[in-house]
Structure formats: structure tokens, C-alpha cells
Short mmCIF file of C-alpha atoms in Angstrom, two decimals:
data_model
loop_
_atom_site.label_atom_id
_atom_site.label_comp_id
_atom_site.label_asym_id
_atom_site.label_seq_id
_atom_site.Cartn_x
_atom_site.Cartn_y
_atom_site.Cartn_z
CA MET Z 173 0.00 0.00 0.00
CA MET Z 174 2.73 2.50 0.98
CA LYS Z 175 4.77 1.54 -2.09
CA THR Z 176 1.78 2.21 -4.37
CA LEU Z 177 1.17 5.57 -2.70
CA LEU Z 178 4.82 6.60 -3.08
CA MET Z 179 4.85 5.51 -6.72
CA GLY Z 180 1.69 7.54 -7.33
CA ILE Z 181 3.24 10.62 -5.75
CA ALA Z 182 6.44 10.13 -7.77
CA ALA Z 183 4.44 9.76 -10.99
CA ALA Z 184 2.46 12.92 -10.19
CA LEU Z 185 5.67 14.87 -9.51
CA LEU Z 186 7.24 13.61 -12.73
CA GLY Z 187 4.10 14.56 -14.64
CA LEU Z 188 4.13 18.03 -13.05
CA LEU Z 189 7.81 18.52 -13.92
CA GLY Z 190 7.23 17.22 -17.44
CA TYR Z 191 4.33 19.56 -18.01
CA ALA Z 192 6.21 22.53 -16.49
CA SER Z 193 9.16 21.88 -18.81
CA THR Z 194 6.88 22.53 -21.81
CA ARG Z 195 6.11 26.07 -20.60
CA PRO Z 196 7.83 29.12 -22.22
CA ASP Z 197 11.50 29.73 -21.41
CA SER Z 198 10.94 33.43 -20.68
CA PHE Z 199 8.33 35.78 -19.24
CA SER Z 200 7.22 39.33 -19.83
CA VAL Z 201 5.13 41.56 -17.57
CA GLU Z 202 3.94 44.93 -18.84
CA ARG Z 203 1.77 47.73 -17.53
CA SER Z 204 1.06 51.22 -18.86
CA THR Z 205 -0.53 54.44 -17.73
CA THR Z 206 -1.03 57.95 -19.00
CA VAL Z 207 0.56 60.73 -16.98
CA LEU Z 208 -0.65 64.31 -17.37
CA ALA Z 209 2.89 65.66 -17.51
CA PRO Z 210 5.55 66.01 -20.19
CA PRO Z 211 8.25 63.31 -20.51
CA GLU Z 212 10.83 65.83 -19.21
CA LYS Z 213 9.09 65.86 -15.83
CA ILE Z 214 8.71 62.05 -15.60
CA TYR Z 215 12.13 60.96 -16.85
CA PRO Z 216 14.12 62.06 -13.75
CA PHE Z 217 11.92 59.88 -11.52
CA LEU Z 218 13.06 56.87 -13.57
CA ALA Z 219 16.68 57.69 -14.44
CA ASP Z 220 17.73 58.73 -10.92
CA PHE Z 221 17.45 55.89 -8.40
CA ARG Z 222 17.49 58.43 -5.56
CA GLN Z 223 14.05 59.57 -6.76
CA TRP Z 224 12.53 56.09 -6.78
CA ASN Z 225 11.44 56.46 -3.15
CA ALA Z 226 8.84 58.96 -4.40
CA TRP Z 227 7.00 56.26 -6.36
CA SER Z 228 8.45 52.74 -5.99
CA PRO Z 229 5.87 50.34 -4.51
CA TRP Z 230 8.62 48.36 -2.78
CA ASP Z 231 10.08 51.30 -0.85
CA ARG Z 232 6.79 51.51 1.05
CA LEU Z 233 6.97 47.82 2.01
CA ASP Z 234 10.15 48.34 4.02
CA PRO Z 235 10.88 51.91 5.16
CA ALA Z 236 13.98 50.60 6.99
CA MET Z 237 15.45 49.09 3.81
CA LYS Z 238 19.20 49.66 3.42
CA ARG Z 239 20.04 51.42 0.16
CA GLN Z 240 23.37 51.96 -1.53
CA PHE Z 241 23.87 54.19 -4.57
CA SER Z 242 26.98 54.06 -6.73
CA GLY Z 243 28.16 54.71 -10.25
CA ALA Z 244 26.72 57.63 -12.17
CA ALA Z 245 24.34 59.97 -10.35
CA SER Z 246 21.63 59.16 -12.89
CA GLY Z 247 21.23 57.62 -16.32
CA GLN Z 248 23.54 55.00 -17.78
CA GLY Z 249 25.87 53.54 -15.15
CA ALA Z 250 23.75 54.48 -12.12
CA VAL Z 251 23.59 51.62 -9.61
CA TYR Z 252 21.18 50.96 -6.77
CA ALA Z 253 21.58 48.06 -4.34
CA TRP Z 254 19.13 47.24 -1.58
CA GLU Z 255 18.76 44.92 1.36
CA GLY Z 256 15.42 44.71 3.07
CA ASN Z 257 12.88 42.60 4.87
CA LYS Z 258 11.21 39.46 3.51
CA ASP Z 259 8.83 41.56 1.41
CA VAL Z 260 11.56 43.29 -0.63
CA GLY Z 261 14.52 40.92 -0.34
CA SER Z 262 17.85 42.10 -1.65
CA GLY Z 263 19.33 42.85 -5.01
CA ARG Z 264 20.93 45.30 -7.37
CA MET Z 265 19.84 47.42 -10.35
CA GLU Z 266 22.02 49.12 -12.92
CA ILE Z 267 20.84 51.43 -15.67
CA ARG Z 268 22.24 49.92 -18.86
CA SER Z 269 20.92 52.55 -21.24
CA ALA Z 270 19.03 55.79 -20.88
CA ARG Z 271 17.72 57.93 -23.67
CA PRO Z 272 16.70 61.24 -22.09
CA VAL Z 273 12.95 61.72 -21.96
CA SER Z 274 12.20 58.54 -23.91
CA SER Z 275 13.50 55.34 -22.24
CA VAL Z 276 15.42 53.72 -19.39
CA ASP Z 277 16.67 50.10 -19.50
CA ILE Z 278 17.75 48.42 -16.27
CA GLN Z 279 19.58 45.20 -15.45
CA LEU Z 280 17.73 43.87 -12.40
CA ASP Z 281 19.46 41.24 -10.27
CA PHE Z 282 17.55 39.76 -7.35
CA LEU Z 283 19.66 37.98 -4.74
CA ALA Z 284 17.05 37.10 -2.09
CA PRO Z 285 14.57 35.64 -1.39
CA PHE Z 286 15.55 33.93 -4.65
CA GLU Z 287 18.10 34.65 -7.35
CA ALA Z 288 16.85 36.03 -10.65
CA HIS Z 289 18.35 38.13 -13.43
CA ASN Z 290 15.84 40.21 -15.38
CA THR Z 291 15.56 43.33 -17.48
CA ALA Z 292 13.22 46.20 -16.67
CA SER Z 293 12.39 48.92 -19.18
CA PHE Z 294 10.48 52.16 -19.06
CA THR Z 295 9.33 53.93 -22.20
CA LEU Z 296 7.90 57.42 -22.40
CA VAL Z 297 5.82 58.42 -25.42
CA PRO Z 298 4.48 61.98 -25.64
CA GLU Z 299 0.77 62.30 -26.31
CA ALA Z 300 -1.40 65.40 -26.57
CA GLY Z 301 -0.72 67.12 -23.25
CA ALA Z 302 0.35 63.87 -21.56
CA THR Z 303 2.83 60.99 -21.66
CA ALA Z 304 2.21 57.28 -22.09
CA VAL Z 305 4.48 55.44 -19.64
CA THR Z 306 5.08 51.72 -20.09
CA TRP Z 307 6.92 49.54 -17.56
CA THR Z 308 8.08 46.13 -18.78
CA MET Z 309 10.05 43.36 -17.10
CA THR Z 310 11.38 40.34 -18.97
CA GLY Z 311 13.50 37.43 -17.92
CA PRO Z 312 14.26 33.74 -18.19
CA MET Z 313 12.03 31.04 -16.73
CA PRO Z 314 14.16 28.20 -15.34
CA LEU Z 315 12.40 24.95 -14.44
CA LEU Z 316 11.65 25.96 -10.82
CA SER Z 317 10.02 29.18 -12.05
CA LYS Z 318 8.03 27.22 -14.60
CA VAL Z 319 6.73 24.93 -11.83
CA MET Z 320 5.80 27.93 -9.68
CA GLY Z 321 4.18 29.48 -12.75
CA LEU Z 322 1.72 26.60 -12.90
CA PHE Z 323 0.18 27.97 -9.71
CA VAL Z 324 0.81 31.73 -9.97
CA SER Z 325 2.15 33.60 -12.99
CA MET Z 326 4.78 36.32 -12.97
CA ASP Z 327 2.06 38.65 -14.26
CA GLN Z 328 -0.08 37.87 -11.19
CA MET Z 329 2.89 38.27 -8.84
CA VAL Z 330 4.41 41.46 -10.25
CA GLY Z 331 1.60 43.10 -12.23
CA PRO Z 332 -0.17 44.61 -9.20
CA ASP Z 333 3.14 46.11 -8.00
CA PHE Z 334 3.69 47.68 -11.43
CA GLU Z 335 0.17 49.11 -11.32
CA ALA Z 336 0.78 50.58 -7.85
CA GLY Z 337 4.16 51.96 -8.89
CA LEU Z 338 2.74 53.59 -12.02
CA ALA Z 339 -0.09 55.12 -9.98
CA ASN Z 340 2.51 56.51 -7.52
CA LEU Z 341 4.66 57.79 -10.41
CA LYS Z 342 1.61 59.46 -11.97
CA ALA Z 343 0.76 61.17 -8.67
CA ALA Z 344 4.35 62.36 -8.13
CA ALA Z 345 4.80 63.64 -11.69
CA GLU Z 346 1.43 65.37 -11.83
CA LYS Z 347 2.12 67.46 -8.68
#
């Protein structure tokens, strides 16, 4: 009886792993909003990590988070490292490219609670009296992430944070 139960559990786990391995090898999460401000007013909030505390949804999760800034003051080469509670973990971001008032591309390296290496991008597109802001994160999906993705997707995990962050950015830029 116990042997049959264990074999059933093993078969279920193998089936789960097999199915998970067929899932996509990468993910993408994207959210957008319209900000009633010109790109010139929004861009500094994105290209200068010291201004992220005005809008980042994660800064509010751990006010005692340790932050370290290095590299360029803003734009390409700016680096931000953090170490926080279980809600924010620890990691490092570096701006890889920045086109003033149009885009910011960031290498995002999470160290804890799990290791992940992703890319985050912000694009700013002027519209009549406003700016369309799009926040995208992409990255690889190793097998463990694919298994987790069977139960909760990256879009479900990160999407609400992007929405909150964009709402905060909108409020800060529209002041």
C-alpha cells in the first residue's frame, strides 16, 4: 500500500515537472498608464534611483530598507543596491541605457529571497498634453520558475506592484 502511494506521488511529480518543462522559457510583464505631464518631468523619476522612493511600490513595504547608490548619479551607469525585509529581499539594479525623456533600460538582479536576473524597461511616449508610460520586465524562466508558474504567474505576482508603482509615479509627476 505504501509503495503504491509513493509511486503515485512520484508519478504525479514527474508529470508536473514534465508539463512545467513545456512552458515558455521566458516571461514578460507589462503595464502602462497615461501621466498628465511632459516626458521631461517624468524621466528624472526613472533615471535617478534616488528619486525612486517617491514612487516605488517596494520602498513603502520596508521603510527601513538599506540602500546603496553608486556609479553615475543618474542615467547610464547608475547603480542601486538594496537589502530589506522578507517583502523586498535584496538585489541590485544598474541602468544599462538611458535615452533622455524617452527610455530607461535596467539590469535587475535579485539575490534574495531567490536569485533572478531580469531586465526592466520604461518607455515614455508623448501624447497630446500627456505621456504614455510603459513599464516592462522580462527574464528567463528556469524549471523551478516554470513549476511555480503553474500555480501563480509572474504577471499575477508582479503586475499589481507595477500598477501601484505607475499610480505613484503618476501622482508624483502630476504634482
